[in-house]
JSON list of C-alpha atoms in Angstrom, two decimals:
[
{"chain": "A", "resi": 7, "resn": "UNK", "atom": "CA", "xyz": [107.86, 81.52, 134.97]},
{"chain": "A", "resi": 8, "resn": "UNK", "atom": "CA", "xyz": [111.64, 82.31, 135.45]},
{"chain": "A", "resi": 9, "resn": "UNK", "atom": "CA", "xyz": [112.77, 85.18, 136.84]},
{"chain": "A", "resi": 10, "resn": "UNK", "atom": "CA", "xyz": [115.91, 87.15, 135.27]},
{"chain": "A", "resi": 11, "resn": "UNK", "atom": "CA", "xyz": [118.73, 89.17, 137.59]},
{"chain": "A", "resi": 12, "resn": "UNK", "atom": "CA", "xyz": [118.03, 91.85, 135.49]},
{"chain": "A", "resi": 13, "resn": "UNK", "atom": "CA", "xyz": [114.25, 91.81, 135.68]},
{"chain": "A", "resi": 14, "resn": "UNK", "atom": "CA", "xyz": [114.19, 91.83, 139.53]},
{"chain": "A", "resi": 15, "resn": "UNK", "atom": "CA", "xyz": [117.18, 94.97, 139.83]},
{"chain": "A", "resi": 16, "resn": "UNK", "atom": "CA", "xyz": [115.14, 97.05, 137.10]},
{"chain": "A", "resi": 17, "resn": "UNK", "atom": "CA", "xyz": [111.76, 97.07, 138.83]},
{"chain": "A", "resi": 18, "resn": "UNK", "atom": "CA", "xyz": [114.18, 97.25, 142.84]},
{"chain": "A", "resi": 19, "resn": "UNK", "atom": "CA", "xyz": [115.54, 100.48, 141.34]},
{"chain": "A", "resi": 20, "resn": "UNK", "atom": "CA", "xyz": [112.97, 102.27, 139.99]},
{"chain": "A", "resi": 21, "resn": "UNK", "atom": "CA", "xyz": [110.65, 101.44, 142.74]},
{"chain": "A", "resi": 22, "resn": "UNK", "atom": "CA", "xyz": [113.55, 102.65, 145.40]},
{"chain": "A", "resi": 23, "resn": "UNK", "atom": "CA", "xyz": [114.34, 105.48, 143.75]},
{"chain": "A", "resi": 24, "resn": "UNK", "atom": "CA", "xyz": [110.66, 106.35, 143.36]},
{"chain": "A", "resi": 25, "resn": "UNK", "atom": "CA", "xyz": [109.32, 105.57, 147.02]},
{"chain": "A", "resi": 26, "resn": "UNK", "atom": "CA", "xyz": [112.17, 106.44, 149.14]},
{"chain": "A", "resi": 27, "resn": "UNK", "atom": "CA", "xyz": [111.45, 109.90, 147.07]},
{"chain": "A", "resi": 28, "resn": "UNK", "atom": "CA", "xyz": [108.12, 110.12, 148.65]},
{"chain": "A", "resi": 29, "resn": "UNK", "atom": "CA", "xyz": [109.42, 108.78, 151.62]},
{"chain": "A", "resi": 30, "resn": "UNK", "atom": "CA", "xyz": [111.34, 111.30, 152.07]},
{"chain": "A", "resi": 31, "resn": "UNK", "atom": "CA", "xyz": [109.15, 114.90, 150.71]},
{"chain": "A", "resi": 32, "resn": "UNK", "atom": "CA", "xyz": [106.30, 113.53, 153.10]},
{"chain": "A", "resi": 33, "resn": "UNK", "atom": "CA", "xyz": [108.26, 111.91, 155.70]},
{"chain": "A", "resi": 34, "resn": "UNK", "atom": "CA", "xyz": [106.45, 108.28, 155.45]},
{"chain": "A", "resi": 35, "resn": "UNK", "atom": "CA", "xyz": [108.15, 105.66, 157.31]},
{"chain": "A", "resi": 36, "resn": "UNK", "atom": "CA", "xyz": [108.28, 101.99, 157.41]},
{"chain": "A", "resi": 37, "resn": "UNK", "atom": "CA", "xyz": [109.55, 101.18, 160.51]},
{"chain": "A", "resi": 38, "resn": "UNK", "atom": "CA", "xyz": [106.73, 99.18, 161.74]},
{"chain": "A", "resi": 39, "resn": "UNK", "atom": "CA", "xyz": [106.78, 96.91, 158.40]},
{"chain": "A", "resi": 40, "resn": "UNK", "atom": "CA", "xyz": [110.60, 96.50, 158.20]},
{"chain": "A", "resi": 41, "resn": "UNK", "atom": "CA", "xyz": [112.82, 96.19, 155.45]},
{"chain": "A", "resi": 42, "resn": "UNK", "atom": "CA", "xyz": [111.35, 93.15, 153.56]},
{"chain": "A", "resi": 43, "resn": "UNK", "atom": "CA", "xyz": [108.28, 95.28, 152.91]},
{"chain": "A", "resi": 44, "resn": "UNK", "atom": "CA", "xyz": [109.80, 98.22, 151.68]},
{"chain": "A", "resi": 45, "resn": "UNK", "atom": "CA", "xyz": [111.76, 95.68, 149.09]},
{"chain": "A", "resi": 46, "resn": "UNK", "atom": "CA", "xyz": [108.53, 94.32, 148.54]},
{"chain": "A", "resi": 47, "resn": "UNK", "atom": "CA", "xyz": [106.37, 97.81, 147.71]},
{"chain": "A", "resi": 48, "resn": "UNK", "atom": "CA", "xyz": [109.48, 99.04, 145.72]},
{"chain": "A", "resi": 49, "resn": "UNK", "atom": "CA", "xyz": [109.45, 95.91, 143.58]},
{"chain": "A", "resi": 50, "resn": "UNK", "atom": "CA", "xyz": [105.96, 96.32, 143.02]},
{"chain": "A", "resi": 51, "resn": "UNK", "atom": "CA", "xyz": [106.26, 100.10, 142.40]},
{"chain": "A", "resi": 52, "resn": "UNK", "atom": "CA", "xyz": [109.13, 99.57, 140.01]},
{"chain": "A", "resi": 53, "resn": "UNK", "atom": "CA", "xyz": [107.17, 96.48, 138.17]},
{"chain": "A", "resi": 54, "resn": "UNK", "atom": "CA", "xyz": [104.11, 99.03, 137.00]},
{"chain": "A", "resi": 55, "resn": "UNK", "atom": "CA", "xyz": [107.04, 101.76, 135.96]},
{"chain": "A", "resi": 56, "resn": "UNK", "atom": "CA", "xyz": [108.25, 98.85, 133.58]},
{"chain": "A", "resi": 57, "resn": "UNK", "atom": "CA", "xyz": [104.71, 98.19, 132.55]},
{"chain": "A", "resi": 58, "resn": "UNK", "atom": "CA", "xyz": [103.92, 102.00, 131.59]},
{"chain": "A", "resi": 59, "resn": "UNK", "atom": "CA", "xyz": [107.45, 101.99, 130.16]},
{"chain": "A", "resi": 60, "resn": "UNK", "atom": "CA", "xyz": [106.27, 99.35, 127.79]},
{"chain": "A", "resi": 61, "resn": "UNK", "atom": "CA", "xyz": [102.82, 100.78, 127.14]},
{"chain": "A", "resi": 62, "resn": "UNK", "atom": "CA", "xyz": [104.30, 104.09, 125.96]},
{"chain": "A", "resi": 63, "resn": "UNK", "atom": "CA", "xyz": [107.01, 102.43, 123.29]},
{"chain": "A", "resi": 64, "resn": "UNK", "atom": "CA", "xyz": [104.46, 103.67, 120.30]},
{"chain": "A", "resi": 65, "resn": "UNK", "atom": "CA", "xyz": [104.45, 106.77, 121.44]},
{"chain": "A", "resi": 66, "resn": "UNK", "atom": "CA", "xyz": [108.33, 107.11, 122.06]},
{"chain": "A", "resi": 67, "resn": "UNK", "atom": "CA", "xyz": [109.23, 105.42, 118.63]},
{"chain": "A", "resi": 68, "resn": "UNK", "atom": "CA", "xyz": [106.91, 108.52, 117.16]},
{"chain": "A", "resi": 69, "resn": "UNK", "atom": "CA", "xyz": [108.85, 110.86, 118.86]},
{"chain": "A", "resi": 70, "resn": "UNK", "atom": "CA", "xyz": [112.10, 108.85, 117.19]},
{"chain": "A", "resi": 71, "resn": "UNK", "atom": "CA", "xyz": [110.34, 109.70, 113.90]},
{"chain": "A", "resi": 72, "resn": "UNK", "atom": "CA", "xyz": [109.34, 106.07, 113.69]},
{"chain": "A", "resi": 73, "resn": "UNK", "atom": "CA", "xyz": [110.10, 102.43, 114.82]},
{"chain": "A", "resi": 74, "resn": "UNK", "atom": "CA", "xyz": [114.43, 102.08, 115.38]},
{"chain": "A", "resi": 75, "resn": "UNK", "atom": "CA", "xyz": [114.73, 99.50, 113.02]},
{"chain": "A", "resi": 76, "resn": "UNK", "atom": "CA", "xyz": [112.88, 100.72, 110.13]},
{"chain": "A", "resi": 77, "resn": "UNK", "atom": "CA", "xyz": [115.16, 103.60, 110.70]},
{"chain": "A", "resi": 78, "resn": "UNK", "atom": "CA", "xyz": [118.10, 101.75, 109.57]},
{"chain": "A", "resi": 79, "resn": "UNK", "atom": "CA", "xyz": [116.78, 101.01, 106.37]},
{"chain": "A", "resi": 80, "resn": "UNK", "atom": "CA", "xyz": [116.99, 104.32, 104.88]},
{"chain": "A", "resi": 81, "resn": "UNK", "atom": "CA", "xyz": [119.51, 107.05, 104.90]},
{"chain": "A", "resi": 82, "resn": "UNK", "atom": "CA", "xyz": [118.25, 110.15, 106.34]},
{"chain": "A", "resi": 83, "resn": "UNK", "atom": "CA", "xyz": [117.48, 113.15, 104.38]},
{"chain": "A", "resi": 84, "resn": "UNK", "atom": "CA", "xyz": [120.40, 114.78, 103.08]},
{"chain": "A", "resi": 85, "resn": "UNK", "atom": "CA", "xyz": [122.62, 112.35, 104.67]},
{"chain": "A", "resi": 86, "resn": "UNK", "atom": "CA", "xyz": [124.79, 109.33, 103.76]},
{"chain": "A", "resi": 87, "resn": "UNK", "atom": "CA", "xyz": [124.08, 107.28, 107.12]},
{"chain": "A", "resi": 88, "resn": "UNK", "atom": "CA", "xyz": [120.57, 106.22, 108.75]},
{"chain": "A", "resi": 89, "resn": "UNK", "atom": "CA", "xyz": [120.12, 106.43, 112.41]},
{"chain": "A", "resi": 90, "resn": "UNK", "atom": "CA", "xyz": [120.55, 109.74, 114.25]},
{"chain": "A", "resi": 91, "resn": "UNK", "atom": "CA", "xyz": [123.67, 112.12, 114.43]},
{"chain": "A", "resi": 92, "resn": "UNK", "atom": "CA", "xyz": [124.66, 110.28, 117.59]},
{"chain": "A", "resi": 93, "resn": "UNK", "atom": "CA", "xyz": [124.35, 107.11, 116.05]},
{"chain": "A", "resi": 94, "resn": "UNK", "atom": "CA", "xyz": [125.07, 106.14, 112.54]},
{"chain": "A", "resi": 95, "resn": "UNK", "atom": "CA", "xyz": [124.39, 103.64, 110.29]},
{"chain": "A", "resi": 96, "resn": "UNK", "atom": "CA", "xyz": [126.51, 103.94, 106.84]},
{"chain": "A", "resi": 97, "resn": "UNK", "atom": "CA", "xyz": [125.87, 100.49, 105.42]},
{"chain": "A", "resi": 98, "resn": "UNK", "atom": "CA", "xyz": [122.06, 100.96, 104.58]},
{"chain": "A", "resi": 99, "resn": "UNK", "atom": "CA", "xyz": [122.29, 100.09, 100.82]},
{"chain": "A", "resi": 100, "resn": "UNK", "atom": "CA", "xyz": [124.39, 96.78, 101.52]},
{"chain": "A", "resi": 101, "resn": "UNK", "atom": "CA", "xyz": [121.33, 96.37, 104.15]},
{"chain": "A", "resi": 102, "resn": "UNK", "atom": "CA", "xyz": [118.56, 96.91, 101.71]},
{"chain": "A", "resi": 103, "resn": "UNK", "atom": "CA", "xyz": [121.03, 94.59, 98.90]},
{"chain": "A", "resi": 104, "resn": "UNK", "atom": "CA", "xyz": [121.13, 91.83, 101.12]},
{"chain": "A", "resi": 105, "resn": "UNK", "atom": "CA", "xyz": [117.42, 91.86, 102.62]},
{"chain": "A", "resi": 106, "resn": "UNK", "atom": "CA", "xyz": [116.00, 91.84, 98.75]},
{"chain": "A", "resi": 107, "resn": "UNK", "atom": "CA", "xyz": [117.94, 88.68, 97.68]},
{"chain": "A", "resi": 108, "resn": "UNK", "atom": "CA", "xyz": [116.74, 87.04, 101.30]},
{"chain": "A", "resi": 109, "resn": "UNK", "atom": "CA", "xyz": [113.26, 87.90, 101.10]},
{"chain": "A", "resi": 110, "resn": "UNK", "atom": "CA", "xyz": [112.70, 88.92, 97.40]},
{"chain": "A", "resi": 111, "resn": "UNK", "atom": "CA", "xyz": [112.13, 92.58, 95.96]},
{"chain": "A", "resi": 112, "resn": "UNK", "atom": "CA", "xyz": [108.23, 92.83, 96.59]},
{"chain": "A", "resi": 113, "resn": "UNK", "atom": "CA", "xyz": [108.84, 92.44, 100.52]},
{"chain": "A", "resi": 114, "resn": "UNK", "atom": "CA", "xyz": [108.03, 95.79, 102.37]},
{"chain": "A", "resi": 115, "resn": "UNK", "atom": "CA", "xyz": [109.61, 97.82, 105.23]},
{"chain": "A", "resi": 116, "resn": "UNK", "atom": "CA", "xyz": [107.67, 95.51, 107.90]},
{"chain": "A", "resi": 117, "resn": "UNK", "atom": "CA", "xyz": [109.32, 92.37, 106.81]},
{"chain": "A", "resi": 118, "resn": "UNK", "atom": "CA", "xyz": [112.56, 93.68, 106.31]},
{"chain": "A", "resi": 119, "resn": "UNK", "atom": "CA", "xyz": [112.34, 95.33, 110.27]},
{"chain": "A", "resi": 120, "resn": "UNK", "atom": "CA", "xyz": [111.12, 91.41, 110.85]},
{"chain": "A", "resi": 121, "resn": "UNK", "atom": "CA", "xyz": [113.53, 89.83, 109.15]},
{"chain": "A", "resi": 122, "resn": "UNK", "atom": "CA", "xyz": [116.89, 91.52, 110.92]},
{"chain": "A", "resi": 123, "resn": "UNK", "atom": "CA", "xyz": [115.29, 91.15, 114.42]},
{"chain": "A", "resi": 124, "resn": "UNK", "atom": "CA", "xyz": [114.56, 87.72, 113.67]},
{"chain": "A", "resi": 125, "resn": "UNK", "atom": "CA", "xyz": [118.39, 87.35, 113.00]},
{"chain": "A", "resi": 126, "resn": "UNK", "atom": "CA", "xyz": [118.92, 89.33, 115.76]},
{"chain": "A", "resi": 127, "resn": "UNK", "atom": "CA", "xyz": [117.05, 87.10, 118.52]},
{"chain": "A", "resi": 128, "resn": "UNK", "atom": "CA", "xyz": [118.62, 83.94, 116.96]},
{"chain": "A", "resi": 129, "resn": "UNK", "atom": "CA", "xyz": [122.10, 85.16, 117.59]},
{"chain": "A", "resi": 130, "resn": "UNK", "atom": "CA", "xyz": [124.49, 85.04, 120.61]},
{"chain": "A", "resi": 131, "resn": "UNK", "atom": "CA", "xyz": [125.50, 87.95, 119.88]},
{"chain": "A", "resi": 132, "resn": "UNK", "atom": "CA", "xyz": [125.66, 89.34, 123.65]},
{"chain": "A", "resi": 133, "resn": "UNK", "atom": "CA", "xyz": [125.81, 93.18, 122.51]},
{"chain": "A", "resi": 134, "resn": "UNK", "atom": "CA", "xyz": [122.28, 92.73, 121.38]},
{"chain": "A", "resi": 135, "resn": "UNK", "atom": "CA", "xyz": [120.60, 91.60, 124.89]},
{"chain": "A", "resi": 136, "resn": "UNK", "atom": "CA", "xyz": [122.79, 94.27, 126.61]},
{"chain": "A", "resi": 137, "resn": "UNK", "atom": "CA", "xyz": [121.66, 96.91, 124.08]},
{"chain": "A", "resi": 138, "resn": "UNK", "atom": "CA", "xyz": [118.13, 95.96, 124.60]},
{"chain": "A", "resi": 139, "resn": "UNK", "atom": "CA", "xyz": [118.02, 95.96, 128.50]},
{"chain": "A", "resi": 140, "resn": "UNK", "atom": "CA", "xyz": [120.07, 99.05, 127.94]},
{"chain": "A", "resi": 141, "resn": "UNK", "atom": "CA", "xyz": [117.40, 100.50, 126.19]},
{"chain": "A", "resi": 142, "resn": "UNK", "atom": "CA", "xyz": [114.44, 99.32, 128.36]},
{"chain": "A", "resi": 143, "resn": "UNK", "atom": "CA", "xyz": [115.95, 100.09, 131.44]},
{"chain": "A", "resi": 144, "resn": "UNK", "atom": "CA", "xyz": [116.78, 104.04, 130.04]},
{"chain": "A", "resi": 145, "resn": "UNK", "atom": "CA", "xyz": [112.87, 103.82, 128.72]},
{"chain": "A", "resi": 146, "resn": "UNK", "atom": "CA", "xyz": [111.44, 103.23, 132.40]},
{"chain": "A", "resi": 147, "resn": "UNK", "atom": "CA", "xyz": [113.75, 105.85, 133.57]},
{"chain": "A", "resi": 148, "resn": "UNK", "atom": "CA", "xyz": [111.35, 107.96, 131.89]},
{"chain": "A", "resi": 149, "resn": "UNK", "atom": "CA", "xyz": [108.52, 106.99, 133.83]},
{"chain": "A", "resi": 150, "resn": "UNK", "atom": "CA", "xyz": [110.57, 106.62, 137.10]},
{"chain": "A", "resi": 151, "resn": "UNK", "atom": "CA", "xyz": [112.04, 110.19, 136.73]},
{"chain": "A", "resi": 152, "resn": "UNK", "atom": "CA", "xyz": [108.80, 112.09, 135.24]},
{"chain": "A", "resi": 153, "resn": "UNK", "atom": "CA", "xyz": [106.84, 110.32, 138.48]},
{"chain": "A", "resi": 154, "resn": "UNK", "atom": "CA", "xyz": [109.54, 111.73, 140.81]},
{"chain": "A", "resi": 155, "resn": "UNK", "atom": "CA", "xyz": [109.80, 115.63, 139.50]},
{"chain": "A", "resi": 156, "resn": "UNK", "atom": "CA", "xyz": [105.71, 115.34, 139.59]},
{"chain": "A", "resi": 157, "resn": "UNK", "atom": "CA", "xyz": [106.57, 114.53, 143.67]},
{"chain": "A", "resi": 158, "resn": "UNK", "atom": "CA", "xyz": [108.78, 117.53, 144.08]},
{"chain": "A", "resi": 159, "resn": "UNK", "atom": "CA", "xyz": [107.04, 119.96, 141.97]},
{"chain": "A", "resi": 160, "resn": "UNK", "atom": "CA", "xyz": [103.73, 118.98, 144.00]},
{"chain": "A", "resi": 161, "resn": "UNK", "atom": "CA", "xyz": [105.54, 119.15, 147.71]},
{"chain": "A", "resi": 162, "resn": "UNK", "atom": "CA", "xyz": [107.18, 122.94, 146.61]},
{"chain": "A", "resi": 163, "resn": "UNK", "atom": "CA", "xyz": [105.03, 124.33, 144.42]},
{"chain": "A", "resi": 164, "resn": "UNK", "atom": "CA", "xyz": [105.74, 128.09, 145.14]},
{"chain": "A", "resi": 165, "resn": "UNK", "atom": "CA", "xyz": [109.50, 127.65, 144.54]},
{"chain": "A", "resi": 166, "resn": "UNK", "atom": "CA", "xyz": [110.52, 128.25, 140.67]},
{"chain": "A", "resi": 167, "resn": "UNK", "atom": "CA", "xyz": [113.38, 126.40, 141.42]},
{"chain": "A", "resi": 168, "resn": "UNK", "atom": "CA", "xyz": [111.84, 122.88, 141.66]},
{"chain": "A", "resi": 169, "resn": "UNK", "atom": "CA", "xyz": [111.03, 123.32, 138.60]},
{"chain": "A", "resi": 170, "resn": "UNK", "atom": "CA", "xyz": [114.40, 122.78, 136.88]},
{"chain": "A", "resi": 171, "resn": "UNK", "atom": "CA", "xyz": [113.61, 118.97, 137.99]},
{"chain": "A", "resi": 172, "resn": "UNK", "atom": "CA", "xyz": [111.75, 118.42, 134.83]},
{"chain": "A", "resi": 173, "resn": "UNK", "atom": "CA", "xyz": [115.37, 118.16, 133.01]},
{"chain": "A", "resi": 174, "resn": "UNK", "atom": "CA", "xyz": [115.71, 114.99, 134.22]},
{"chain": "A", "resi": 175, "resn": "UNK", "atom": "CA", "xyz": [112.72, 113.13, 131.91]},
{"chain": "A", "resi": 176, "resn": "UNK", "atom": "CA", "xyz": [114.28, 115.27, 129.02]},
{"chain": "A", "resi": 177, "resn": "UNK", "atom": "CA", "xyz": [117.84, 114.04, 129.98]},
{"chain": "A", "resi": 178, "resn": "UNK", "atom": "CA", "xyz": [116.40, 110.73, 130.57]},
{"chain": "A", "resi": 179, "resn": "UNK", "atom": "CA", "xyz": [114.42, 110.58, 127.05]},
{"chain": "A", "resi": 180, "resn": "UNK", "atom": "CA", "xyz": [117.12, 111.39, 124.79]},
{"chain": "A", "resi": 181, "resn": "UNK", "atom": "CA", "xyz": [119.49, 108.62, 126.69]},
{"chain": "A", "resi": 182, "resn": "UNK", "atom": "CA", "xyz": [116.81, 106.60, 125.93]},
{"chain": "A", "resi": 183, "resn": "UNK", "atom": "CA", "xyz": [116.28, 107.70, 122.16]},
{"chain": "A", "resi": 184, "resn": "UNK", "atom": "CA", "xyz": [120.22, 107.22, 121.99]},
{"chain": "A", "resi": 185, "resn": "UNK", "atom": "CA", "xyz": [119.81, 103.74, 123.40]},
{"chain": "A", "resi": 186, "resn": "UNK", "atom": "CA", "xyz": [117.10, 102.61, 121.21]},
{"chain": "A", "resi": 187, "resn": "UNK", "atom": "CA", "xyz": [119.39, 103.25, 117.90]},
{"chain": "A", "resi": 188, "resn": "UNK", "atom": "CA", "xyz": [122.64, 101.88, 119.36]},
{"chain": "A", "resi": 189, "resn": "UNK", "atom": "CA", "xyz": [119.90, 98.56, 119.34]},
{"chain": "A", "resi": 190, "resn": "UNK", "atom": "CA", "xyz": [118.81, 99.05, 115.94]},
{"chain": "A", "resi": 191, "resn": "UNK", "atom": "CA", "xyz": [122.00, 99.51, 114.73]},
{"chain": "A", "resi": 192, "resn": "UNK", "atom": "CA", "xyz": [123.57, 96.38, 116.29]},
{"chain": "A", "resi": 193, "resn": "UNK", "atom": "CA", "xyz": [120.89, 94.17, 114.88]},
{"chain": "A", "resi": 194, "resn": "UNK", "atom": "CA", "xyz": [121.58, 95.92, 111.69]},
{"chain": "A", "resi": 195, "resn": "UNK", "atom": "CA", "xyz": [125.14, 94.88, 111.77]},
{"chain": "A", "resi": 196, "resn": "UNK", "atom": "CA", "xyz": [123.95, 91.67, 112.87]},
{"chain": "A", "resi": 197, "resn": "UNK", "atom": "CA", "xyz": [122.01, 90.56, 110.31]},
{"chain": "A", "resi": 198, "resn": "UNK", "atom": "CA", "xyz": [124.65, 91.99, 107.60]},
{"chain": "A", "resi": 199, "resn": "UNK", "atom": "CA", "xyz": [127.26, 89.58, 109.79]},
{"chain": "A", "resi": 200, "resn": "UNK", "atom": "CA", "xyz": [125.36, 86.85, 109.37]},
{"chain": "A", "resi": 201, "resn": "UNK", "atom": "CA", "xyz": [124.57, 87.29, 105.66]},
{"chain": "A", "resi": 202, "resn": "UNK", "atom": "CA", "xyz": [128.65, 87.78, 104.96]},
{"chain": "A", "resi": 203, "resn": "UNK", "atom": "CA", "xyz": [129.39, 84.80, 106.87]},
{"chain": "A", "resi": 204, "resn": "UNK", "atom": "CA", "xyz": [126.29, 83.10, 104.87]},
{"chain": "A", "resi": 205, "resn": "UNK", "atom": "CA", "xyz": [127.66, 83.51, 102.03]},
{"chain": "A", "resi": 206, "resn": "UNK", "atom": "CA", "xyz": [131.50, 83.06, 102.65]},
{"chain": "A", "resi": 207, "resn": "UNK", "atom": "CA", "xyz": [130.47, 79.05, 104.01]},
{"chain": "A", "resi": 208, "resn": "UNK", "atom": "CA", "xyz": [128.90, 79.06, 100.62]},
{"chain": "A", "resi": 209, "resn": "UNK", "atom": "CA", "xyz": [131.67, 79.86, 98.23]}
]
């Protein structure tokens, strides 16, 4: 088991941000303990905020209007471009073209989605694993900040103006949603890349 940088800051910063919260609205201390232990409980903390992260991805990519990838395989209604406004994609039919001659015409939307993030993971491209932590770490922030405007709403209840706390999951979710198609799109371009390059070695 190998642990990444990246792995080890994610979980520290939720689970900081998250207990030094409650730390601070019901004035628990950890003096006795010291600071390895509140390290260690904020690791911990921030390691189940990842987990639920992950567990709601199905529900999130319904709220995207369906998985990221599979996005960029059709233009959106009306549109010339797949993807969102924020983000778009305006080399679908070249993406379709070149996925039919790889796989054949009879493959379906679930192989092609397969295909360009099997591409994707086999590539050095470094845009792809930032993307992708990008979008993880933005997808616990969900959790993380939902978990923390829960706190304050529950410590001030009689004060309207805790309430406004609750824009920082909807902030949070549509950084996230942004994330999520700046990753489909640069496996996308990825696997188009790879195809060009494919076939300029062969001619």
């Amino acid at each position: 088991m190998e642990f990444k940088i990246y792995d080890i800051l994610s979980s520290l910063v939720h689970g900081v941000i998250c207990l030094g919260t409650a730390m601070q609205l019901w004035s628990i201390s950890f003096n006795d303990y010291g600071t390895v232990y509140f390290i260690s409980v904020s690791f911990c903390i921030g390691y189940l905020i990842n987990t639920l992260g992950s567990w709601l991805q199905k529900i999130l990519f319904w709220s995207f209007g369906g998985v990221p990838t599979k996005q960029m395989l059709s233009n959106r209604k009306g549109q010339t471009y797949s993807g969102v406004s924020s983000v778009r994609f305006h080399f679908t039919e070249e993406l379709i073209s070149e996925l039919k001659q790889d796989l054949g015409n009879n493959a379906n939307e679930d192989k092609f989605s397969d295909r360009i993030q099997q591409i994707a993971r086999e590539s050095n491209n470094s845009r792809i694993k930032d993307f992708n932590c990008s979008y993880a770490f933005s997808r616990s922030f969900i959790v993380s900040s939902s978990i923390i405007s829960a706190m304050i709403i529950s410590a001030f209840p009689h004060f309207w103006q805790t309430y406004f706390v609750l824009i920082i999951p909807i902030i949070c979710y549509l950084r996230c949603r942004n994330r999520a198609f700046h990753y489909a799109k640069e496996v996308a371009m990825e696997y188009l890349n790879t195809r060009r390059i494919h076939k300029t070695d062969n001619n």
